[in-house]
Amino acid sequence: MSPSIKDVAERAGVSVGTVSNVLNHPERVADSTRAAVQAAISALGFVRNSSAAQLRAGTSRSIGLIVLDMANPFFHDVARGAEDVADELGYAVVLCNSDDQPSRENRYLQVLEEQRVRGVLITPIEVGSERLDALRRRGTPTVLVDRHDPRVNCCSVAVDDVVGGELAGAHLLGLGHERILYLTGPLGLRQCADRLTGLRQAVAAAGLDPGEVIDVVEERAMNARTAHDAARARFADDRATTAVFCANDLMALGVLRAALNTGRRVPDDLAIVGYDDIEFAADAAVPLTSIRQPTQQIGRAAAQLLVEECDHPETHAHQQVMFKPELVIRDSTTRE
Amino acid sequence: MSPSIKDVAERAGVSVGTVSNVLNHPERVADSTRAAVQAAISALGFVRNSSAAQLRAGTSRSIGLIVLDMANPFFHDVARGAEDVADELGYAVVLCNSDDQPSRENRYLQVLEEQRVRGVLITPIEVGSERLDALRRRGTPTVLVDRHDPRVNCCSVAVDDVVGGELAGAHLLGLGHERILYLTGPLGLRQCADRLTGLRQAVAAAGLDPGEVIDVVEERAMNARTAHDAARARFADDRATTAVFCANDLMALGVLRAALNTGRRVPDDLAIVGYDDIEFAADAAVPLTSIRQPTQQIGRAAAQLLVEECDHPETHAHQQVMFKPELVIRDSTTRE
DNA sequence: GCCACTGTGTGAAACGTTTCATGCCGACAC
DNA sequence: GTGTCGGCATGAAACGTTTCACACAGTGGC
């Protein structure tokens, strides 16, 4: 159907080996021959068949990246970082979106394996699944993104959520708040639980009793609407709480709307801290103080570790990289 | 390295042809043989090499999707819709992000061609580029997403932006506004220009003079910050304008913040209409009236057209599908 | 004039599948 | 017993590359 290397060879009057050399090792071919082959290639509109190339070569220069949710800016930035690094190092990235569904995760792992990718970057739905172990056993390096493997039999890159909670807590305590509400998603998520741990540590470090200072409200969904409703219900008869720490920015924005709609001034009556520092945080009705994660860095680091393991499997030692988050102060906690 | 079909055949004591049949035509194989082969497959951890399969088969069941910007929720939804349909029809989608850079678009087109994808869905950076025509000439069907080809030599799916502008205009005029500001990105973008055209049509249809009613402010960037600054500058000494129509929701959110910060009530002093109906529009400080595009539908329709052309190239006739947008009324224009 | 060498090109093997013509075997009809 | 047929399995060819051992022809040293 489409022209093959053989057609090109015939037209240029050379052997197939020579055409292949023009494609892959141009320096081995005399200038005149190379020109003739190039001419034949463009005349025929030849495009290399990568299936054949990869079959013969036995190995591909591509890695897979499976994320939980491409709609989440966090993963979008991670992907961007990983792509940039992979590109520099001569690898292509195959992007897959598991959408938090085990069936999709499985299907993509299968596809990536069939394509013989060199390695896989993944935020697994469940850490320590048999499927992933099997992949590793068969010799495909994997790196966990935003997760850690307690058994440490692969590399991983994550952000220290305990520190994030501490930063938020210390900031609010420093502003004089004595009743802090932690509005969170399911505490079964490590992320949410760790942030609470950090918050408690900050309170304890200030010489206060976490049990007295912190109040936890756990919601199932982590979006603005849920948070808005929860905040409204809560604030109907509560004037003691002067600060809210939310497990993500969407929830913080919901709380902000609830506060403004019930006539509270932010930050004077209520201080709000979010998490993630999403793009819109700075542009909210009251710009949001938030905890920023080095998202692109996560992707970059993960890709680097993976490529390192792919290229030097024998000397490679697994690492657990842990980034520190950063506090970004805006008007929702303090006006300068 | 990893076990091949041959290893499986040896271990199961059958020929390679039989193993292949177990994989692709299980019904042609006797139950007992099939079981033996399956056992060998799992014992060895065999995974089919898709390069070899595709090379032999000569054709793949995958299509490429090249979008401008995965960070934009619009394209995210389009991708989702396309993936769903492709999946139902037995095609896999290879997702590529051109990031508005011609070099990346070119590279991905090259990669997709080398992989011999059956077809390509693309929002091209430039309509009518030679590269895309060449691809089509070589027999790879393409469908334009959110773009139209004036020469109509391929299918396309887009949304009618003129109607979107009309909807916004008619809504604001119906509320009694007589001075409307259109805050837009570059009018060189068809999207932005068409929305203005629609707005003018609505004004004319109401028997008014577009030149008197509409005021256009064109900014280079279409984000919240730019819009916020533009709105602030504008409103410093302008009380005549009572309504703003923004070319996207991010700009509308910027205007909203500027309005609230300068003490205007929304919608009483200023009505605001956005465009795109992004997820956060409903959760803004004042929920935003916006124009919703059937984003997932766009992706679904595009994938359907493409697969149709791939599967029945001879009977296929190119179509230009044009969806109608929809007005979503919220508090930023009228309180019920 | 011979040797070694370099630069360039050749041709065949191999990669792991799928497909297809062929063959084997037992069952059933006559 | 012969002929036919269906169900299953086989083995080889083919897909389009890359690689590698080899060949060939100049070149320069001696």
XYZ file of C-alpha atoms (C1' of nucleotides) in Angstrom:
732
model
C 0.000 0.000 0.000
C 2.290 2.820 1.075
C 5.752 2.609 -0.494
C 8.390 0.601 1.339
C 12.113 0.926 1.628
C 12.334 -1.545 -1.216
C 10.459 0.719 -3.598
C 12.757 3.552 -2.648
C 15.805 1.371 -3.249
C 14.586 0.346 -6.675
C 13.817 3.880 -7.726
C 17.162 5.192 -6.492
C 19.007 2.252 -8.018
C 20.598 1.103 -4.758
C 20.085 -1.742 -2.297
C 17.670 -1.658 0.617
C 20.580 -1.694 3.033
C 21.775 1.580 1.638
C 18.388 3.213 2.007
C 18.288 2.067 5.598
C 21.717 3.588 6.108
C 20.581 6.900 4.664
C 17.758 6.838 7.205
C 19.765 5.785 10.238
C 23.469 6.368 9.594
C 23.693 9.055 6.931
C 27.412 9.527 7.531
C 28.139 6.060 6.191
C 26.761 6.966 2.785
C 28.445 8.990 0.035
C 26.950 12.410 -0.611
C 25.805 11.630 -4.131
C 24.081 8.378 -3.175
C 22.444 10.030 -0.232
C 21.032 12.749 -2.439
C 19.662 10.202 -4.907
C 17.977 8.266 -2.111
C 16.525 11.421 -0.565
C 15.111 12.342 -3.936
C 13.472 8.953 -4.303
C 12.067 9.224 -0.789
C 10.337 12.506 -1.397
C 9.234 11.532 -4.889
C 7.460 8.475 -3.519
C 6.345 10.107 -0.281
C 7.964 7.317 1.674
C 7.320 7.181 5.425
C 9.167 4.668 7.554
C 7.047 1.906 9.077
C 7.816 2.088 12.762
C 6.301 -1.321 13.490
C 8.863 -2.995 11.278
C 11.668 -0.864 12.640
C 10.764 -1.600 16.208
C 10.230 -5.282 15.563
C 13.680 -5.599 14.112
C 15.350 -3.329 16.672
C 13.663 -5.262 19.456
C 13.340 -2.175 21.599
C 11.456 1.113 21.432
C 12.461 4.518 22.667
C 9.187 5.279 24.327
C 7.809 5.269 27.840
C 4.234 5.127 29.086
C 2.640 7.609 31.454
C -0.594 6.607 33.170
C -2.301 9.348 35.155
C -5.490 9.317 37.188
C -7.238 12.278 35.632
C -6.120 14.554 32.867
C -8.740 17.129 33.832
C -6.815 17.761 37.024
C -4.242 20.500 36.453
C -1.894 18.680 38.783
C -1.542 15.743 36.413
C -1.501 17.957 33.431
C 1.595 19.711 34.779
C 3.186 16.421 35.760
C 2.698 15.174 32.221
C 4.183 18.326 30.820
C 7.285 17.997 32.977
C 7.724 14.347 32.099
C 7.302 15.001 28.394
C 9.899 17.747 28.430
C 12.518 15.573 30.070
C 11.749 12.501 27.993
C 12.012 14.610 24.884
C 15.451 15.903 25.867
C 16.621 12.374 26.521
C 15.289 11.061 23.236
C 12.249 9.187 24.495
C 8.657 9.558 23.366
C 5.839 9.560 25.909
C 2.630 7.602 25.438
C -0.020 9.361 27.483
C -2.807 7.337 29.101
C -5.670 8.440 31.299
C -6.910 5.753 33.673
C -9.726 7.966 34.973
C -9.497 6.224 38.309
C -10.978 3.047 36.817
C -9.035 -0.153 37.462
C -10.298 -1.647 34.209
C -8.869 1.211 32.195
C -5.606 1.103 34.110
C -5.316 -2.582 33.345
C -6.112 -2.143 29.707
C -3.510 0.565 29.270
C -0.860 -1.470 31.077
C -1.613 -4.306 28.687
C -1.335 -2.029 25.657
C 1.916 -0.507 26.865
C 3.378 -3.920 27.459
C 2.345 -5.096 24.012
C 4.021 -2.042 22.571
C 7.185 -2.956 24.455
C 7.647 0.468 26.005
C 10.917 0.748 27.863
C 9.354 1.889 31.109
C 6.202 3.157 32.771
C 5.443 6.200 34.888
C 2.257 5.626 36.812
C 0.040 6.971 39.559
C -1.532 3.637 40.366
C -5.086 3.448 41.584
C -3.876 0.987 44.171
C -0.280 0.773 45.376
C 1.258 -2.670 45.397
C -1.027 -4.327 42.885
C -0.028 -7.674 41.471
C -0.318 -6.373 37.916
C 2.404 -3.794 38.419
C 4.674 -6.226 40.180
C 4.330 -8.606 37.271
C 5.300 -5.862 34.875
C 8.414 -5.123 36.880
C 9.322 -8.779 37.155
C 9.196 -9.041 33.406
C 11.844 -6.346 33.241
C 9.929 -3.135 32.597
C 11.088 -0.412 34.982
C 8.317 1.551 36.678
C 8.314 4.768 38.671
C 5.462 5.752 40.976
C 4.207 9.315 40.674
C 2.652 11.057 43.674
C 2.705 7.731 45.508
C 5.205 5.771 47.551
C 5.768 2.069 47.659
C 6.334 1.004 51.250
C 8.302 -2.010 50.040
C 10.655 0.241 48.095
C 11.134 -2.043 45.140
C 10.876 0.750 42.608
C 11.540 4.454 42.365
C 8.926 6.976 43.358
C 8.397 10.718 43.387
C 5.947 12.463 45.659
C 5.380 15.610 47.664
C 5.520 15.791 51.441
C 1.930 16.425 52.450
C 2.759 16.465 56.144
C 4.976 19.468 55.558
C 2.174 21.057 53.526
C -0.199 20.735 56.460
C 2.432 22.121 58.798
C 3.009 25.154 56.593
C -0.677 25.956 56.504
C -1.038 25.441 60.242
C 1.991 27.500 61.214
C 0.847 30.324 58.950
C -2.632 30.476 60.474
C -1.347 30.174 64.049
C 1.148 32.932 63.345
C -1.756 35.164 62.367
C -3.313 34.530 65.772
C -6.073 32.094 64.884
C -7.093 29.762 67.675
C -9.929 27.765 66.107
C -9.075 26.146 62.798
C -11.441 24.118 60.680
C -9.885 21.457 58.464
C -12.258 20.808 55.589
C -11.151 17.693 53.779
C -12.018 14.891 51.406
C -11.958 11.261 52.530
C -9.310 10.768 55.227
C -8.726 7.379 53.676
C -6.705 9.194 51.027
C -3.127 9.423 52.202
C -2.934 12.984 50.925
C -5.802 14.184 53.084
C -4.642 12.288 56.158
C -1.049 13.511 55.881
C -2.123 17.127 55.630
C -4.097 16.726 58.824
C -1.098 15.147 60.532
C 0.989 18.142 59.508
C -1.613 20.570 60.768
C -1.676 18.793 64.136
C 2.096 18.888 64.332
C 2.095 22.625 63.748
C -0.421 23.141 66.529
C 1.531 20.952 68.909
C 4.746 22.747 68.010
C 3.071 26.015 69.011
C 2.430 24.536 72.439
C -1.317 24.173 71.916
C -3.646 21.208 72.121
C -4.582 19.969 68.644
C -7.807 18.559 69.987
C -8.944 22.016 71.071
C -7.730 24.021 68.131
C -8.577 21.767 65.210
C -11.991 20.752 64.069
C -12.259 18.295 61.177
C -15.079 18.124 58.642
C -14.735 15.242 56.235
C -16.644 15.295 52.941
C -16.841 12.615 50.279
C -16.235 14.837 47.263
C -13.487 17.406 46.963
C -15.196 20.002 44.796
C -16.443 23.546 45.243
C -20.109 22.755 45.550
C -19.717 20.211 48.317
C -17.442 22.557 50.226
C -19.819 25.470 49.733
C -22.737 23.547 51.174
C -20.689 22.193 54.045
C -19.399 25.653 54.905
C -22.857 27.186 54.794
C -24.269 24.564 57.112
C -21.382 24.959 59.454
C -21.294 28.746 59.595
C -25.007 29.133 60.263
C -24.351 29.076 64.008
C -20.598 29.170 64.362
C -18.712 32.404 64.925
C -15.823 30.899 66.869
C -14.046 29.494 63.862
C -11.879 32.174 62.296
C -9.826 30.081 59.906
C -10.410 27.264 57.434
C -7.774 25.038 55.889
C -9.079 23.161 52.867
C -7.630 19.992 51.399
C -7.687 21.517 47.925
C -8.286 24.804 46.178
C -11.646 23.873 44.725
C -12.974 23.329 48.234
C -11.396 26.599 49.331
C -13.182 28.415 46.534
C -16.457 26.890 47.646
C -15.850 28.056 51.202
C -14.939 31.494 49.922
C -18.216 31.795 48.060
C -20.160 30.626 51.108
C -18.367 33.139 53.294
C -18.982 36.074 50.964
C -22.621 35.122 50.486
C -23.219 35.015 54.241
C -21.690 38.429 54.699
C -18.334 37.508 56.146
C -15.306 39.451 55.145
C -12.281 37.500 54.013
C -9.754 37.519 55.585
C -11.036 39.800 58.395
C -13.823 37.532 59.613
C -12.534 34.322 58.103
C -9.106 33.310 56.828
C -8.934 30.629 54.136
C -6.031 28.461 53.026
C -6.289 26.143 50.043
C -4.042 23.463 48.633
C -2.507 22.921 45.162
C -2.284 26.565 44.084
C -4.287 25.937 40.938
C -4.168 28.536 38.227
C -7.398 30.152 39.278
C -6.433 30.521 42.951
C -4.762 33.851 42.289
C -7.777 35.123 40.362
C -10.507 34.229 42.821
C -12.840 36.893 44.200
C -10.361 37.100 47.052
C -7.003 35.774 45.880
C -6.347 32.563 47.711
C -3.501 31.655 50.020
C -2.517 28.137 49.065
C 0.101 25.406 49.274
C 1.962 25.032 46.016
C 3.389 21.727 44.896
C 6.266 21.640 42.411
C 4.122 19.786 39.886
C 6.267 20.053 36.805
C 9.280 19.103 38.896
C 7.535 15.918 39.918
C 7.066 14.897 36.306
C 10.615 15.869 35.428
C 12.130 13.962 38.308
C 10.045 10.883 37.609
C 11.015 10.828 33.959
C 14.666 11.270 34.867
C 14.610 8.373 37.298
C 12.847 6.171 34.797
C 15.195 6.898 31.931
C 18.134 6.424 34.227
C 16.859 2.975 35.137
C 16.105 2.125 31.498
C 19.539 3.157 30.298
C 21.609 1.716 33.151
C 19.618 -1.087 34.737
C 22.637 -2.728 36.336
C 23.992 0.271 38.218
C 20.581 1.682 39.061
C 19.468 1.942 42.681
C 15.844 2.718 43.513
C 15.174 6.115 45.042
C 12.227 7.668 46.809
C 12.220 11.357 45.948
C 10.186 13.603 48.225
C 9.578 17.221 47.270
C 8.703 19.933 49.748
C 5.638 22.068 49.103
C 5.643 25.839 49.478
C 3.276 28.341 51.079
C 1.922 31.056 48.780
C 0.424 33.901 50.784
C -2.379 35.969 49.255
C -5.301 38.086 50.446
C -7.481 35.278 51.761
C -5.402 35.085 54.933
C -3.757 38.467 55.243
C -3.823 41.818 53.527
C -0.404 43.454 53.502
C 14.179 -11.378 25.821
C 10.505 -11.620 26.623
C 8.983 -14.928 25.572
C 7.612 -15.187 22.049
C 4.789 -17.140 20.559
C 7.387 -19.734 19.635
C 8.349 -20.346 23.259
C 4.696 -20.740 24.108
C 4.244 -23.215 21.264
C 7.187 -25.299 22.390
C 6.069 -25.416 25.973
C 2.511 -26.320 25.046
C 3.720 -28.864 22.503
C 1.893 -27.305 19.550
C 2.848 -25.230 16.518
C 3.088 -21.458 16.470
C 0.095 -21.270 14.157
C -2.030 -22.879 16.813
C -0.917 -20.432 19.459
C -1.771 -17.583 17.131
C -5.184 -19.097 16.618
C -5.763 -19.326 20.349
C -4.989 -15.627 20.507
C -7.045 -14.486 17.541
C -9.561 -17.179 16.647
C -10.125 -19.240 19.788
C -13.158 -20.936 18.259
C -10.983 -22.705 15.701
C -9.063 -24.532 18.403
C -10.133 -27.604 20.355
C -10.894 -26.996 24.019
C -8.103 -29.155 25.343
C -5.442 -27.584 23.132
C -6.671 -24.131 23.980
C -6.375 -24.851 27.689
C -2.847 -26.185 27.267
C -1.819 -23.095 25.330
C -3.401 -20.754 27.859
C -1.527 -22.528 30.608
C 1.756 -22.096 28.765
C 0.962 -18.429 28.179
C 0.443 -17.641 31.819
C 3.312 -19.823 32.955
C 5.700 -17.914 30.726
C 4.065 -14.527 31.212
C 3.740 -14.152 27.470
C 2.595 -10.788 26.117
C 1.910 -10.376 22.424
C 4.294 -8.112 20.534
C 2.047 -5.603 18.837
C 4.760 -4.387 16.478
C 5.011 -7.795 14.905
C 1.257 -8.212 14.821
C 0.720 -4.878 13.185
C 3.534 -5.368 10.720
C 2.033 -8.585 9.550
C -1.548 -7.371 9.617
C -0.527 -4.270 7.668
C -3.066 -2.114 9.436
C -3.661 -0.878 12.955
C -6.875 -0.201 14.792
C -5.831 3.121 16.150
C -6.438 6.769 15.353
C -4.472 9.869 16.325
C -5.892 12.908 18.081
C -3.865 16.116 18.008
C -5.197 18.923 20.179
C -3.896 22.429 20.772
C -3.761 22.434 24.529
C -4.653 19.726 26.984
C -4.795 22.265 29.820
C -7.872 23.746 28.205
C -10.980 21.958 29.509
C -12.541 22.324 26.079
C -10.007 19.987 24.505
C -10.041 17.709 27.457
C -13.741 17.120 26.968
C -13.330 16.723 23.236
C -10.704 14.068 23.847
C -12.949 12.307 26.278
C -15.796 12.184 23.803
C -13.577 10.949 21.008
C -12.047 8.262 23.210
C -15.436 6.976 24.269
C -16.665 6.583 20.710
C -13.421 5.129 19.397
C -13.475 2.638 22.208
C -16.988 1.504 21.366
C -16.017 1.074 17.738
C -12.893 -0.892 18.575
C -10.285 1.766 17.892
C -7.558 2.996 20.210
C -6.770 6.700 20.449
C -3.243 8.064 20.476
C -3.371 11.403 22.237
C -1.004 14.196 21.177
C -0.670 17.740 22.454
C 0.706 20.176 19.898
C 0.758 23.043 22.407
C 0.148 25.468 19.576
C 3.672 24.885 18.261
C 3.939 24.005 14.567
C 7.117 22.025 15.210
C 5.341 19.786 17.677
C 2.342 19.395 15.405
C 4.643 18.309 12.615
C 6.524 15.887 14.768
C 3.361 14.222 15.975
C 1.958 13.955 12.459
C 5.197 12.251 11.457
C 5.006 9.828 14.369
C 1.370 9.009 13.680
C 2.134 8.355 10.038
C 5.041 6.100 10.935
C 2.726 4.182 13.235
C 0.303 3.772 10.355
C -2.704 5.006 12.295
C -5.898 4.591 10.353
C -6.954 8.214 10.652
C -6.282 11.505 12.410
C -8.484 13.903 14.351
C -6.835 17.285 14.528
C -7.329 20.895 15.485
C -4.665 22.232 13.164
C -2.662 25.291 14.092
C -3.172 26.478 10.546
C -6.030 25.306 8.328
C -5.065 24.157 4.855
C -1.432 23.344 5.548
C 0.480 21.347 2.963
C 1.475 18.754 5.558
C -2.118 17.757 6.236
C -3.010 17.642 2.569
C -0.071 15.332 1.954
C -1.292 13.036 4.699
C -4.730 12.871 3.129
C -3.313 12.269 -0.325
C -1.425 9.304 1.022
C -4.729 7.856 2.083
C -5.047 8.686 5.768
C -8.482 10.147 6.503
C -8.492 13.298 8.633
C -11.258 15.159 10.427
C -10.913 18.769 11.563
C -12.019 19.532 15.112
C -13.306 23.010 16.010
C -12.185 24.200 12.576
C -13.635 24.223 9.087
C -11.890 23.701 5.813
C -13.258 26.190 3.276
C -12.288 23.828 0.446
C -14.349 21.045 2.009
C -12.045 18.179 1.138
C -12.396 16.523 4.507
C -14.898 16.228 7.307
C -15.035 18.757 10.088
C -16.879 19.365 13.329
C -17.235 22.780 14.923
C -19.576 24.963 16.927
C -21.423 27.949 15.550
C -19.816 30.918 17.269
C -22.026 33.415 15.480
C -25.042 31.849 17.147
C -23.179 31.977 20.463
C -22.671 35.718 20.098
C -26.316 36.143 19.135
C -27.517 34.230 22.192
C -25.454 36.390 24.509
C -26.553 39.591 22.797
C -30.255 38.736 22.723
C -30.158 37.775 26.403
C -28.555 41.051 27.465
C -30.818 43.164 25.246
C -33.824 41.326 26.630
C -32.749 42.411 30.106
C -32.817 46.011 28.947
C -29.126 46.748 28.559
C -28.283 49.428 26.043
C -24.520 49.688 26.313
C -22.675 46.415 25.928
C -18.941 45.955 26.190
C -17.454 43.059 24.230
C -14.182 42.099 25.896
C -12.318 39.771 23.607
C -9.030 38.179 22.667
C -7.427 38.797 19.289
C -10.114 39.373 16.638
C -7.808 37.549 14.273
C -9.077 34.343 15.869
C -12.151 33.208 14.001
C -13.829 32.290 17.281
C -13.550 35.813 18.678
C -14.572 37.483 15.441
C -17.598 35.241 14.911
C -18.899 35.906 18.411
C -18.730 39.632 17.712
C -20.582 39.132 14.448
C -23.310 37.292 16.311
C -23.532 40.007 18.928
C -23.929 42.644 16.208
C -26.629 40.592 14.528
C -28.565 40.387 17.763
C -28.395 44.137 18.217
C -29.460 44.780 14.654
C -32.294 42.282 15.006
C -33.547 44.315 17.971
C -33.745 47.357 15.737
C -30.759 49.096 17.335
C -27.518 50.411 15.911
C -24.631 48.049 16.693
C -22.189 50.950 16.455
C -23.961 52.733 19.321
C -24.685 49.775 21.544
C -21.483 47.756 21.251
C -18.073 48.771 22.406
C -15.179 46.434 21.684
C -12.050 46.039 23.791
C -9.521 43.676 22.289
C -6.796 42.164 24.453
C -3.911 39.926 23.430
C -4.290 37.303 26.140
C -7.538 35.598 27.094
C -6.951 35.065 30.803
C -8.409 36.403 34.022
C -5.595 38.763 34.912
C -5.593 40.585 31.591
C -9.352 40.949 31.708
C -9.260 42.138 35.308
C -6.779 44.879 34.499
C -8.640 45.907 31.359
C -11.930 46.074 33.239
C -10.453 48.122 36.068
C -8.961 50.660 33.671
C -12.185 50.847 31.777
C -14.545 51.191 34.740
C -12.558 53.938 36.438
C -14.608 56.561 34.628
C -17.376 54.646 32.897
C -20.786 54.231 34.437
C -22.707 53.994 31.177
C -21.766 50.407 30.429
C -24.116 48.063 32.228
C -23.214 44.794 30.578
C -20.068 42.933 29.541
C -19.863 39.997 27.178
C -16.515 38.194 27.443
C -14.995 35.942 24.816
C -14.316 33.282 27.429
C -15.082 32.458 31.036
C -11.627 33.192 32.372
C -11.961 36.750 31.138
C -15.430 36.952 32.624
C -14.073 35.864 35.988
C -11.442 38.601 35.780
C -14.126 41.167 35.042
C -16.212 39.843 37.910
C -13.354 40.285 40.340
C -12.678 43.811 39.060
C -16.355 44.696 39.442
C -16.643 43.372 42.988
C -13.410 45.067 44.025
C -14.600 48.431 42.746
C -17.837 48.150 44.617
C -20.221 47.267 41.810
C -22.973 44.819 42.422
C -23.360 41.991 39.950
C -25.771 41.809 38.231
C -27.486 44.953 39.510
C -24.807 47.427 38.455
C -23.115 45.226 35.905
C -24.255 42.120 34.073
C -21.596 39.662 32.896
C -21.800 36.909 30.289
C -18.930 34.498 29.702
C -18.257 31.832 27.103
C -17.422 28.100 27.341
C -19.244 27.356 30.604
C -16.130 25.964 32.239
C -16.562 23.880 35.326
C -15.822 26.737 37.675
C -18.293 29.168 36.086
C -21.104 27.878 38.280
C -18.945 28.164 41.404
C -17.676 31.707 40.947
C -18.284 34.372 43.597
C -21.352 35.223 41.534
C -22.306 32.212 39.408
C -21.651 33.082 35.818
C -24.066 33.216 32.903
C -22.238 31.611 30.021
C -22.479 30.048 26.569
C -22.079 26.300 26.710
C -20.612 24.344 23.845
C -21.421 20.643 23.467
C -17.757 19.740 23.899
C -18.015 16.008 24.401
C -20.425 15.858 21.481
C -17.819 17.467 19.265
C -15.325 14.763 20.078
C -17.903 12.046 19.666
C -19.097 13.324 16.319
C -15.563 13.760 15.030
C -14.586 10.236 16.003
C -17.723 8.853 14.413
C -17.067 10.618 11.120
C -13.464 9.461 11.118
C -14.227 5.840 11.819
C -16.955 5.910 9.223
C -14.458 7.135 6.642
C -11.853 4.590 7.734
C -14.251 1.672 7.527
C -16.069 2.636 4.330
C -13.769 4.870 2.325
C -15.532 4.250 -0.974
C -19.058 5.216 0.088
C -17.943 8.013 2.391
C -18.957 11.612 1.670
C -17.317 14.475 3.546
C -19.526 16.366 5.984
C -19.197 19.644 7.833
C -20.986 19.242 11.153
C -21.910 22.436 12.959
C -23.210 22.298 16.523
C -25.282 25.006 18.135
C -24.200 26.433 21.470
C -26.569 26.988 24.351
C -27.160 29.832 26.806
C -26.824 28.976 30.497
C -28.379 31.671 32.662
C -27.035 32.234 36.169
C -26.822 35.041 38.714
C -24.283 37.191 36.917
C -26.995 38.525 34.593
C -30.227 38.027 36.448
C -31.423 36.923 39.848
C -34.624 35.024 39.745
C 53.793 -4.434 -8.012
C 52.192 -5.868 -3.610
C 49.951 -5.024 0.834
C 47.073 -2.986 3.980
C 43.607 0.094 4.566
C 39.577 3.119 4.090
C 35.312 4.398 2.270
C 31.210 2.752 0.297
C 27.797 -0.470 -1.098
C 25.547 -5.273 -1.131
C 22.606 -9.150 0.129
C 20.810 -12.192 3.298
C 19.309 -13.213 7.863
C 16.480 -12.104 11.575
C 12.786 -9.853 14.407
C 7.495 -12.100 16.092
C 3.493 -12.301 14.255
C -0.682 -13.837 11.018
C -2.474 -16.308 7.303
C -3.329 -19.919 4.270
C -2.801 -23.990 1.716
C -2.159 -28.454 3.100
C -2.516 -32.693 5.614
C -4.057 -35.864 9.043
C -7.568 -38.451 11.362
C -11.788 -40.229 12.727
C -16.704 -40.481 11.642
C -20.301 -41.384 8.853
C -22.826 -42.930 4.578
C -23.156 -46.172 1.237
C -14.124 -51.507 2.295
C -14.344 -47.179 -0.119
C -15.291 -42.375 -0.433
C -16.251 -38.029 1.571
C -16.404 -34.666 4.840
C -15.510 -31.757 8.973
C -12.649 -30.590 12.626
C -7.977 -29.464 13.956
C -3.300 -28.782 13.634
C 0.826 -27.813 10.853
C 4.586 -25.367 8.532
C 6.090 -22.024 5.534
C 5.602 -17.564 3.529
C 5.180 -12.815 4.182
C 5.093 -8.159 6.444
C 9.267 -3.865 6.280
C 12.864 -2.953 8.639
C 17.990 -3.175 10.610
C 22.261 -5.288 10.991
C 26.327 -7.555 9.772
C 29.667 -10.066 7.327
C 31.451 -9.427 3.136
C 32.930 -7.488 -1.431
C 34.801 -4.115 -4.208
C 37.545 -0.298 -5.674
C 40.599 3.230 -4.977
C 44.844 5.093 -2.282
C 49.062 5.431 -0.356
C 53.237 3.218 1.646
C 56.916 0.380 0.779
